[in-house]
């Protein structure tokens, strides 16, 4: 029975609940990307004896385990010396650090991609979910495909970024995939960590 | 003819040395650290140069650079050192070739100038929960409709009273 007293109460309740849900909707925390541990990386797969490939820019990266299939654009660094990333309005692109080696050459090739963008999860959102043994394929401008096997996945605070492990010299053909992770700092508009995937060429 | 033979044998000697003692051949010139974020300082050391025969010269070549750096100090482990400040360096790999004060070559080494820190690779995502927004909107709409009905019903009552 809808008495004169219950109807206003129901209307008021609906109004309060509606306003509450809209508030929740506008302030919801975004989906959290996966975040691995921060210990030192380890080489889990011995690098096979492969002849290094000649230089050739990478054009596409595929990571079947997390459904990544992305085009690659070359990136450098900005005037302050910070690594560039592909534009946020094209969050499905990955970037190749063009001042380093290309994937398949001796040394560490570096690919970077956004974890998310204002429109939702981006190309490397699930990077932290990768684990040792999974594969990353990079197609190069010379049509060759270099296949890398993941050695380790780690998270580092940005102020303790492992520059040498990522960009440093190595005897094998390595691949480093970088994205953001950890807590999002609203004050700086940045994530506090970087996720780094360490991989070695195996085919 | 003699000159070219001498060059060949010198090259062969270096090649053999590299094959037999790769570690020793690389140790003649060192760069520490071998990787630096741009703006960082690296120490160049020619380990085999004798300070008594004069300063060593380090020739640094790379993406946009060809400069000579003169040694400034005797290295703790032997040889001669210089500091190199990488502010303004283009990112990439550089080669250092050292020559001792007596003119003899002290080998080469490479180092990489890299970006600073990590990558700003995220925006914090989409801060709206569209499901909650839609549900909230529906509830609020229903409440407004109910309020309108209530107000219409009450009017005649108030005029009677």
PDB file of C-alpha atoms in Angstrom, chain A residues 31-39 115 124-130 153-157 179-184 191-196:
ATOM      1  CA  UNK A  31      41.493  -0.387 -13.156  1.00  0.00           C
ATOM      2  CA  UNK A  32      44.831  -1.172 -11.509  1.00  0.00           C
ATOM      3  CA  UNK A  33      47.560  -2.600 -13.778  1.00  0.00           C
ATOM      4  CA  UNK A  34      49.330  -5.729 -12.480  1.00  0.00           C
ATOM      5  CA  UNK A  35      52.582  -5.058 -10.616  1.00  0.00           C
ATOM      6  CA  UNK A  36      55.455  -7.541 -10.202  1.00  0.00           C
ATOM      7  CA  UNK A  37      58.094  -7.552  -7.428  1.00  0.00           C
ATOM      8  CA  UNK A  38      61.155  -5.314  -7.300  1.00  0.00           C
ATOM      9  CA  UNK A  39      64.070  -7.712  -6.808  1.00  0.00           C
ATOM     10  CA  UNK A 115      49.905   1.345 -19.403  1.00  0.00           C
ATOM     11  CA  UNK A 124      51.210  -2.416 -22.291  1.00  0.00           C
ATOM     12  CA  UNK A 125      48.478  -2.554 -19.599  1.00  0.00           C
ATOM     13  CA  UNK A 126      49.087  -6.264 -18.908  1.00  0.00           C
ATOM     14  CA  UNK A 127      52.902  -6.167 -19.158  1.00  0.00           C
ATOM     15  CA  UNK A 128      53.238  -6.897 -15.428  1.00  0.00           C
ATOM     16  CA  UNK A 129      51.310 -10.125 -15.945  1.00  0.00           C
ATOM     17  CA  UNK A 130      54.067 -11.608 -18.140  1.00  0.00           C
ATOM     18  CA  UNK A 153      59.547  -9.020 -14.996  1.00  0.00           C
ATOM     19  CA  UNK A 154      60.272  -6.394 -12.323  1.00  0.00           C
ATOM     20  CA  UNK A 155      58.882  -3.167 -10.881  1.00  0.00           C
ATOM     21  CA  UNK A 156      61.195  -0.267  -9.978  1.00  0.00           C
ATOM     22  CA  UNK A 157      60.466   3.116  -8.385  1.00  0.00           C
ATOM     23  CA  UNK A 179      55.649   0.718 -19.012  1.00  0.00           C
ATOM     24  CA  UNK A 180      54.272   2.379 -15.887  1.00  0.00           C
ATOM     25  CA  UNK A 181      52.979   0.671 -12.786  1.00  0.00           C
ATOM     26  CA  UNK A 182      52.507   0.812  -9.051  1.00  0.00           C
ATOM     27  CA  UNK A 183      50.503   3.580  -7.407  1.00  0.00           C
ATOM     28  CA  UNK A 184      49.228   6.546  -9.426  1.00  0.00           C
ATOM     29  CA  UNK A 191      52.709   6.410 -11.726  1.00  0.00           C
ATOM     30  CA  UNK A 192      55.432   5.950  -9.120  1.00  0.00           C
ATOM     31  CA  UNK A 193      56.942   2.790 -10.650  1.00  0.00           C
ATOM     32  CA  UNK A 194      58.170   1.502 -13.975  1.00  0.00           C
ATOM     33  CA  UNK A 195      57.536  -2.109 -14.975  1.00  0.00           C
ATOM     34  CA  UNK A 196      60.473  -3.618 -16.885  1.00  0.00           C
TER      35      UNK A 196
END
